[in-house]
Every structure is written in C-alpha cells, then in structure tokens.
Short mmCIF file of C-alpha atoms in Angstrom, two decimals:
data_model
loop_
_atom_site.label_atom_id
_atom_site.label_comp_id
_atom_site.label_asym_id
_atom_site.label_seq_id
_atom_site.Cartn_x
_atom_site.Cartn_y
_atom_site.Cartn_z
CA MET B 27 -48.57 56.87 -45.06
CA ARG B 28 -46.30 56.15 -42.49
CA ALA B 29 -42.99 57.70 -44.26
CA ALA B 30 -41.47 60.94 -41.40
CA GLY B 31 -39.36 63.50 -42.34
CA GLY B 32 -38.97 67.16 -40.56
CA LEU B 33 -39.52 70.41 -42.09
CA PRO B 34 -36.68 72.19 -42.57
CA ARG B 35 -36.04 75.74 -41.44
CA CYS B 36 -36.43 77.66 -44.27
CA GLY B 37 -36.40 81.59 -45.14
CA ARG B 38 -36.06 83.80 -48.29
CA ARG B 39 -32.25 82.51 -49.39
CA ALA B 40 -33.67 78.67 -48.92
CA LEU B 41 -36.75 79.46 -51.22
CA LEU B 42 -34.65 80.31 -54.10
CA ALA B 43 -32.21 77.47 -53.57
CA ALA B 44 -31.84 74.90 -56.75
CA ALA B 45 -34.04 72.53 -54.76
CA GLY B 46 -36.68 74.31 -54.09
CA LEU B 47 -37.57 72.79 -50.84
CA GLY B 48 -38.08 76.10 -48.52
CA GLY B 49 -41.78 76.50 -48.65
CA LEU B 50 -43.14 74.38 -46.36
CA GLY B 51 -41.78 75.32 -42.49
CA CYS B 52 -42.66 79.25 -42.37
CA GLY B 53 -46.00 81.20 -43.14
CA SER B 54 -45.12 82.16 -46.86
CA ALA B 55 -42.98 81.26 -49.87
CA ILE B 56 -42.23 81.93 -53.78
CA LEU B 57 -43.91 79.44 -55.44
CA GLY B 58 -42.91 79.15 -59.47
CA ARG B 59 -40.94 81.29 -61.75
CA PRO B 60 -40.62 81.44 -65.71
CA ALA B 61 -37.51 80.47 -66.84
CA ALA B 62 -34.62 82.68 -67.85
CA GLY B 63 -35.62 84.50 -71.78
CA GLN B 64 -39.14 82.73 -71.41
CA ALA B 65 -42.42 85.00 -72.04
CA LEU B 66 -44.66 85.57 -69.06
CA PRO B 67 -48.55 84.01 -70.27
CA PRO B 68 -51.36 85.62 -68.91
CA ALA B 69 -51.78 85.45 -65.55
CA LEU B 70 -53.95 82.51 -64.61
CA LEU B 71 -52.83 81.64 -61.24
CA PRO B 72 -53.86 83.82 -58.39
CA ASP B 73 -50.96 85.51 -56.31
CA SER B 74 -50.98 84.00 -53.57
CA THR B 75 -52.18 80.16 -52.65
CA THR B 76 -53.01 78.74 -49.52
CA LEU B 77 -52.26 74.71 -48.86
CA LEU B 78 -54.31 73.13 -46.10
CA LEU B 79 -51.93 70.41 -44.22
CA PRO B 80 -52.85 67.55 -41.54
CA GLY B 81 -50.29 67.81 -38.65
CA PRO B 82 -48.01 67.43 -37.19
CA GLU B 83 -45.32 69.38 -38.95
CA ASN B 84 -42.90 67.38 -39.08
CA GLY B 85 -45.14 64.31 -40.25
CA ALA B 86 -45.14 62.48 -43.55
CA ALA B 87 -47.89 64.61 -45.29
CA ALA B 88 -45.95 67.71 -44.71
CA GLN B 89 -42.65 65.63 -45.88
CA TRP B 90 -44.89 64.38 -49.16
CA ALA B 91 -46.15 68.33 -49.88
CA ARG B 92 -42.63 69.62 -49.17
CA ASN B 93 -41.64 67.02 -52.16
CA VAL B 94 -44.53 68.08 -54.37
CA ALA B 95 -44.06 71.68 -53.94
CA ALA B 96 -41.10 71.98 -54.77
CA GLY B 97 -41.49 69.95 -58.17
CA LEU B 98 -44.87 72.22 -59.11
CA ALA B 99 -42.85 74.92 -58.86
CA ARG B 100 -40.63 73.95 -61.30
CA ALA B 101 -43.23 73.93 -63.85
CA LEU B 102 -45.55 76.74 -63.10
CA PRO B 103 -45.89 79.34 -65.35
CA GLN B 104 -45.68 82.30 -63.09
CA ALA B 105 -44.45 83.49 -59.10
CA MET B 106 -46.88 82.39 -57.07
CA ALA B 107 -46.71 83.40 -53.03
CA LEU B 108 -47.72 79.89 -51.26
CA ARG B 109 -49.11 79.91 -47.58
CA THR B 110 -49.02 77.12 -45.86
CA SER B 111 -51.55 76.33 -42.73
CA ILE B 112 -51.28 73.36 -40.89
CA LEU B 113 -54.90 71.70 -39.15
CA GLY B 114 -55.28 69.16 -36.83
CA GLY B 115 -53.74 65.57 -36.82
CA PRO B 116 -52.51 63.18 -39.27
CA ASP B 117 -55.89 61.58 -40.27
CA GLY B 118 -56.44 65.30 -42.02
CA VAL B 119 -59.78 65.23 -41.19
CA THR B 120 -59.72 68.96 -39.49
CA ALA B 121 -58.20 70.21 -42.82
CA ALA B 122 -60.65 68.70 -45.07
CA ASN B 123 -63.38 70.01 -43.22
CA ARG B 124 -62.07 73.46 -42.62
CA PHE B 125 -61.09 73.10 -46.81
CA ALA B 126 -64.86 72.38 -47.69
CA THR B 127 -65.76 75.31 -46.22
CA LEU B 128 -63.33 77.16 -48.16
CA GLU B 129 -64.18 76.22 -51.70
CA GLY B 130 -64.24 78.59 -54.29
CA GLY B 131 -63.14 78.89 -58.03
CA ASP B 132 -60.53 81.26 -57.86
CA GLY B 133 -57.34 78.33 -56.73
CA ARG B 134 -56.20 80.28 -53.60
CA THR B 135 -56.55 77.65 -51.62
CA LEU B 136 -55.14 73.70 -51.95
CA LEU B 137 -55.76 70.85 -49.21
CA VAL B 138 -53.72 67.75 -48.87
CA LEU B 139 -55.73 65.05 -48.39
CA PRO B 140 -54.25 61.45 -46.71
CA GLY B 141 -56.38 58.45 -47.25
CA LEU B 142 -57.10 58.19 -43.69
CA ALA B 143 -59.47 61.12 -44.01
CA ALA B 144 -61.53 59.80 -46.91
CA HIS B 145 -61.63 56.25 -44.34
CA ALA B 146 -62.91 58.49 -41.65
CA ARG B 147 -65.66 59.59 -43.92
CA LEU B 148 -65.58 55.78 -45.42
CA VAL B 149 -66.48 54.80 -41.88
CA GLY B 150 -69.43 56.78 -40.52
CA GLU B 151 -66.91 59.09 -38.34
CA SER B 152 -68.45 62.04 -37.17
CA ARG B 153 -66.16 64.64 -37.37
CA ALA B 154 -65.57 64.04 -41.23
CA GLN B 155 -68.13 67.11 -42.09
CA PHE B 156 -66.64 67.27 -45.58
CA GLN B 157 -67.54 65.87 -49.25
CA PRO B 158 -64.75 64.87 -51.53
CA ALA B 159 -67.08 63.52 -54.16
CA ASN B 160 -66.21 67.22 -56.49
CA TRP B 161 -62.60 68.10 -55.54
CA LEU B 162 -60.60 68.22 -58.09
CA PRO B 163 -57.23 65.77 -57.92
CA LEU B 164 -53.92 66.93 -59.12
CA CYS B 165 -51.23 64.41 -58.06
CA ALA B 166 -51.44 61.81 -55.45
CA SER B 167 -48.36 59.69 -53.86
CA TRP B 168 -49.71 55.93 -53.36
CA GLN B 169 -48.00 52.47 -51.99
CA GLY B 170 -48.07 49.35 -52.05
CA ALA B 171 -49.80 46.89 -49.30
CA VAL B 172 -49.69 43.11 -49.14
CA LEU B 173 -50.84 40.94 -46.48
CA ALA B 174 -47.77 38.68 -45.11
CA GLY B 175 -47.02 35.78 -42.70
CA ARG B 176 -44.80 33.55 -41.71
CA GLY B 177 -44.48 30.68 -44.20
CA LEU B 178 -47.04 29.68 -46.56
CA PRO B 179 -50.43 30.50 -46.06
CA ALA B 180 -52.49 28.64 -44.42
CA PRO B 181 -55.56 26.78 -46.43
CA ALA B 182 -59.30 28.16 -45.77
CA SER B 183 -60.25 24.96 -44.63
CA ALA B 184 -57.53 25.35 -41.70
CA ARG B 185 -57.74 26.99 -38.29
CA PRO B 186 -59.07 30.90 -38.40
CA LEU B 187 -56.32 33.26 -39.52
CA ARG B 188 -55.33 35.11 -36.68
CA LEU B 189 -54.71 38.48 -38.12
CA ALA B 190 -52.85 41.43 -36.63
CA LEU B 191 -54.80 44.65 -37.17
CA PRO B 192 -54.49 48.71 -35.39
CA GLY B 193 -58.21 48.71 -35.34
CA PRO B 194 -61.76 48.02 -36.75
CA GLU B 195 -61.70 51.63 -37.75
CA ALA B 196 -58.26 51.44 -39.57
CA PRO B 197 -58.72 50.82 -43.16
CA GLU B 198 -56.27 47.45 -42.87
CA THR B 199 -59.36 46.45 -41.70
CA ALA B 200 -60.59 45.98 -44.92
CA ALA B 201 -58.02 42.87 -45.02
CA LEU B 202 -60.44 41.14 -42.73
CA MET B 203 -63.67 41.81 -44.59
CA ALA B 204 -61.66 41.04 -48.12
CA LEU B 205 -60.83 37.58 -45.80
CA ASP B 206 -64.88 37.34 -45.14
CA LEU B 207 -66.20 37.75 -48.45
CA THR B 208 -63.74 34.48 -49.86
CA GLY B 209 -64.40 32.31 -47.56
CA HIS B 210 -61.55 32.61 -45.43
CA ALA B 211 -61.90 31.96 -41.39
CA ALA B 212 -59.65 34.70 -39.99
CA ALA B 213 -60.02 35.98 -36.29
CA PRO B 214 -58.50 39.79 -35.92
CA LEU B 215 -56.71 40.72 -32.78
CA PHE B 216 -56.88 44.45 -32.27
CA GLY B 217 -54.62 47.02 -30.62
CA LEU B 218 -51.61 45.77 -32.96
CA SER B 219 -49.83 47.84 -36.11
CA GLY B 220 -46.41 48.32 -36.95
CA ALA B 221 -43.55 47.03 -34.65
CA ALA B 222 -46.34 45.53 -32.31
CA ALA B 223 -47.79 43.38 -34.79
CA GLU B 224 -44.28 42.36 -36.14
CA ALA B 225 -43.72 41.43 -32.16
CA ALA B 226 -47.08 39.18 -32.14
CA ILE B 227 -46.02 37.42 -35.32
CA THR B 228 -42.82 36.82 -34.07
CA ARG B 229 -43.70 35.63 -30.45
CA GLY B 230 -46.44 33.41 -32.85
CA GLU B 231 -49.30 34.93 -31.32
CA ALA B 232 -50.63 36.18 -34.67
CA ASP B 233 -50.18 34.62 -38.02
CA ALA B 234 -50.62 37.48 -40.65
CA MET B 235 -50.26 41.29 -40.79
CA VAL B 236 -51.26 43.86 -43.24
CA ILE B 237 -47.69 46.05 -44.54
CA ALA B 238 -48.51 48.92 -46.51
CA ALA B 239 -45.36 51.09 -47.65
CA PRO B 240 -43.92 51.85 -50.63
CA HIS B 241 -42.03 49.29 -51.04
CA PRO B 242 -44.20 46.47 -49.25
CA ARG B 243 -42.88 43.18 -50.39
CA ARG B 244 -39.13 44.31 -49.33
CA ARG B 245 -40.30 45.66 -46.08
CA ALA B 246 -42.08 41.98 -45.21
CA LEU B 247 -38.65 39.92 -46.21
CA GLU B 248 -37.12 42.50 -44.18
CA LEU B 249 -39.36 41.15 -40.98
CA GLY B 250 -38.93 37.68 -42.15
CA LEU B 251 -42.70 36.92 -43.71
CA THR B 252 -44.14 36.37 -46.67
CA PRO B 253 -45.78 38.27 -48.54
CA TRP B 254 -49.05 36.27 -48.99
CA ALA B 255 -51.50 38.71 -51.57
CA GLU B 256 -51.37 42.94 -52.69
CA LEU B 257 -54.59 44.61 -51.24
CA GLU B 258 -55.15 45.44 -54.80
CA THR B 259 -57.28 48.12 -56.30
CA PRO B 260 -59.04 48.42 -59.63
CA GLU B 261 -56.31 49.10 -62.55
CA ARG B 262 -53.53 49.48 -60.51
CA ARG B 263 -51.40 45.91 -59.51
CA ASP B 264 -48.23 46.73 -57.81
CA SER B 265 -47.33 43.28 -57.32
CA PRO B 266 -49.08 41.53 -60.13
CA ASP B 267 -47.38 38.30 -59.64
CA LEU B 268 -48.75 37.76 -56.19
CA PRO B 269 -52.52 36.65 -55.80
CA SER B 270 -55.20 39.23 -55.38
CA LEU B 271 -56.57 39.07 -51.51
CA LEU B 272 -60.12 39.71 -53.15
CA PRO B 273 -60.58 38.33 -56.57
CA PRO B 274 -62.21 40.72 -58.88
CA ALA B 275 -65.81 39.63 -59.60
CA LEU B 276 -67.84 41.30 -62.49
CA PRO B 277 -70.20 42.90 -61.84
CA ALA B 278 -68.76 44.37 -58.68
CA THR B 279 -70.91 44.23 -55.78
CA PRO B 280 -71.49 46.50 -52.82
CA GLN B 281 -69.39 44.65 -50.48
CA GLN B 282 -66.04 44.08 -52.98
CA LEU B 283 -66.29 47.99 -53.57
CA ALA B 284 -66.67 48.55 -49.90
CA VAL B 285 -63.35 46.47 -49.71
CA GLN B 286 -61.47 48.45 -52.56
CA ALA B 287 -62.50 51.53 -50.91
CA GLY B 288 -60.63 50.72 -47.78
CA PHE B 289 -57.56 49.54 -49.76
CA ALA B 290 -57.75 52.56 -51.42
CA ALA B 291 -57.49 54.44 -48.30
CA LEU B 292 -54.32 52.33 -47.16
CA ARG B 293 -52.89 52.53 -50.44
CA LEU B 294 -53.13 56.95 -50.77
CA ARG B 295 -50.42 58.30 -48.84
CA ALA B 296 -51.43 61.73 -49.60
CA ALA B 297 -53.31 63.62 -52.76
CA LEU B 298 -53.12 67.49 -53.72
CA VAL B 299 -56.48 68.75 -54.63
CA LEU B 300 -58.29 71.54 -55.90
CA PRO B 301 -62.42 72.59 -55.00
CA GLY B 302 -64.26 71.94 -57.10
CA LEU B 303 -65.62 74.80 -58.61
CA THR B 304 -62.05 75.80 -59.82
CA SER B 305 -61.81 77.17 -63.16
CA ALA B 306 -60.45 74.84 -65.98
CA ASP B 307 -57.87 77.39 -67.09
CA ILE B 308 -56.65 77.23 -63.67
CA VAL B 309 -57.12 73.24 -62.98
CA ALA B 310 -54.86 72.98 -66.33
CA THR B 311 -52.12 74.77 -65.91
CA TRP B 312 -51.75 72.92 -61.77
CA ARG B 313 -52.64 70.01 -63.55
CA ARG B 314 -49.31 70.94 -66.17
CA ALA B 315 -47.31 71.02 -64.00
CA ALA B 316 -48.02 67.76 -61.83
CA LEU B 317 -47.11 66.32 -65.03
CA ARG B 318 -44.01 67.12 -64.93
CA TRP B 319 -43.70 67.04 -61.08
CA GLN B 320 -44.75 62.92 -61.81
CA GLU B 321 -41.90 62.49 -64.91
CA GLU B 322 -39.15 63.94 -62.17
CA GLU B 323 -40.68 61.42 -59.56
CA GLY B 324 -39.83 58.59 -62.26
CA ARG B 325 -36.32 59.83 -62.41
CA GLN B 326 -35.47 59.62 -58.78
CA SER B 327 -34.99 56.39 -56.37
CA LEU B 328 -36.10 57.75 -53.05
CA GLU B 329 -36.65 54.91 -50.17
CA TRP B 330 -39.68 56.46 -48.74
CA ALA B 331 -41.07 57.53 -52.33
CA GLY B 332 -44.41 55.53 -53.72
CA PRO B 333 -45.32 55.59 -57.34
CA ALA B 334 -46.55 59.23 -58.41
CA LEU B 335 -50.41 59.43 -59.84
CA VAL B 336 -51.42 61.84 -62.00
CA GLY B 337 -54.67 62.30 -64.72
CA ALA B 338 -56.59 59.37 -65.67
CA GLU B 339 -54.82 56.91 -63.41
CA LEU B 340 -55.37 59.27 -60.16
CA ARG B 341 -58.68 60.00 -60.98
CA ALA B 342 -59.41 56.09 -60.95
CA ALA B 343 -57.59 55.50 -57.80
CA ILE B 344 -59.89 58.60 -56.14
CA GLY B 345 -63.15 57.01 -57.48
CA THR B 346 -61.86 53.53 -55.58
CA LEU B 347 -61.68 55.99 -52.60
CA LEU B 348 -65.39 57.14 -53.03
CA PRO B 349 -67.94 54.33 -53.50
CA PRO B 350 -71.60 54.65 -53.62
CA PRO B 351 -73.47 54.60 -51.09
CA GLU B 352 -74.53 51.35 -51.53
CA ALA B 353 -71.38 50.45 -50.68
CA VAL B 354 -70.81 52.49 -48.26
CA LEU B 355 -73.50 51.04 -46.28
CA ALA B 356 -72.39 47.73 -46.95
CA TYR B 357 -68.93 48.47 -45.34
CA ARG B 358 -70.51 50.30 -41.96
CA GLU B 359 -73.26 47.24 -41.46
CA TRP B 360 -70.43 44.61 -41.97
CA LEU B 361 -68.42 46.37 -39.15
CA LEU B 362 -71.03 46.52 -37.02
CA ARG B 363 -72.39 43.30 -37.60
CA ARG B 364 -68.95 41.37 -37.85
CA LEU B 365 -67.13 43.34 -35.23
CA SER B 366 -69.92 45.43 -32.85
CA TRP B 367 -67.92 48.78 -33.59
CA GLN B 368 -69.75 52.01 -35.08
CA PRO B 369 -68.31 54.99 -34.94
CA GLY B 370 -68.95 57.19 -31.87
#
C-alpha cells in the first residue's frame, strides 16, 4: 500500500464535476445522484455517511478512498452527504478502533481498512482493539507481491539467504516464515525497506527483498532484480508462472495459514467495510455500487491501481487476512522463538 497522492481542494463546484473526485478533501460532499429521468427508489441509504480514513490526508488510503468514492457515487440510487474523518496514522489502527466503537445498522459509517491494521492485530499489537471478523467488506484494492533478488535464486542447501526486511512487525516478515517452513535457510536484515533495501542489494549486502506493488514484477525488473517467487494467497494468483513462495499443503497447517495471513496483509492496500449489523437492504445497495466501481476500474489502466476486488473474491481475501486462533498463536510463537520479538 505505498501509492502516494494528494487530495485536491474541493468545493461545491468540484463535487458536481463529472469526475466526482472532490468529496474527500473537505468536511462533506454530495455523493450519488439518480440519472436524469430515473425514478428515485424508496430510500434505503441514510441521507449522510461518514467515511473513516487512516491518515495522513495526502496518503495512500486517502487517494484510494477518493477514487472509490467517486466510482460509488456514480452508482448509488440517491443523493447522499458524505463526510470524512481522518484519524491516526497510515497503519489504520486508530481509525479501526474508532469504527469498532461506532458500529450500528444504519449504514452511517464506513471504514477504509488497510492491510497493516489487520496485521497489527495478527501480531498482537496492543493498540489494535478492534474485532473485524463480522465487518462487511464492500470492495478493496489489491496488489501483487514477489520475492526478488539478483540473478537466479540459490539452492536451499547454499548459505543462508540474506533477506532485507523492514522489521519483525512488518507483514513482509511472513516471507521469512515461509522460507523457514520450506527448509530454505535465511537470515533477516532488519531496518531495510524501499530504497534502503534496494541499495543494500546493489551493494551486495543483501540477497533478496520483498516487493509489494500493483505491478511488482515490473518494479523488480526496473531495479535490475529477478522475481523469484510469488507471495501467494489462496485462490489469488497474479503471477501463476512464478513458483509460490509457500507451496500449498492440504490440509493447511496453522503455520501455513499464518504465513498466508501475513501475505494478505501485505497485499491488501485498502478495503471499504460496513459494520456487521448493517441491514441487508443497505448492504445490497452498497454492493451493487461496488460492482459498478469494479467494472469502471477494469476499464482503466492507472499505474498506481491494483486489481479491484468485490464479491466472493473479496470475501476470500479478507478471510485469509483473519486466520483462526491457532494460526494467530502460531505466528506470534514463531516471532518470539525465531526473532525474539513480541509486541510492546
């Protein structure tokens, strides 16, 4: 979830522009109007909705929310005032905590949930006091993820692979657990992400890094690296010609489910969710709008945009993000045993 982009200043005039992109830079906006000549159906949605966003105001979640709100606006059957509230930092934990305290069935509050928030809960971060299992996902932006290095990957019997990672608490660290499970010796090099990780590989101080982006293989090639394996999640292969970093096993073990949850947290850029008690009519209206949004996204070729997920595919992705308790315990035990790390 590393896309960047600012939010434009908006006013009444911008809200009515054909692009519909003005609704997220100010306190409220008018979202969704029926087409000319179209009869307005019985009101299902509230007359106003608050969208909770992780900060900062010009961050990745805000950019994505601006885009998805514009798409949903064109598909909703009635006008709606959309108010935005930016809370906390980019990991989304503060916004998710607030959302958990405001749950209701009237559809007046939606949340933009980044994968980092779910991962904070997975590793046991004490700040993450929300329970997302019953939240209702509407749509999401996904991205690919690969393990990449220089040249061909060394065999498992060679010296340990020096893997550049941001830190034990980062979802990229699930790649290290996957290597452990497959018997490939690896040594983590923490404190390395983005340009720092790229520079370490260039200097020969690291052998590989995890690249998560809408087009990770293209990014790897731009850096002069070779994509070695995909960080695969169940039923979602974006690079099926690459081997999976964690080959599937049936039945799935808690350790495998833990790794896949980490991969899903890395690959989920943001999801738009409703409270679990939202009425079925309101959920259906929003989901129809989300389908229209997905169709529009599929016709665009934005460099920063990843695959748009809705419906059963989205629910499967979110399900991977929220593994059963035994997998959560397996991940936390591995972090403590392997890396001597536990959340503060």
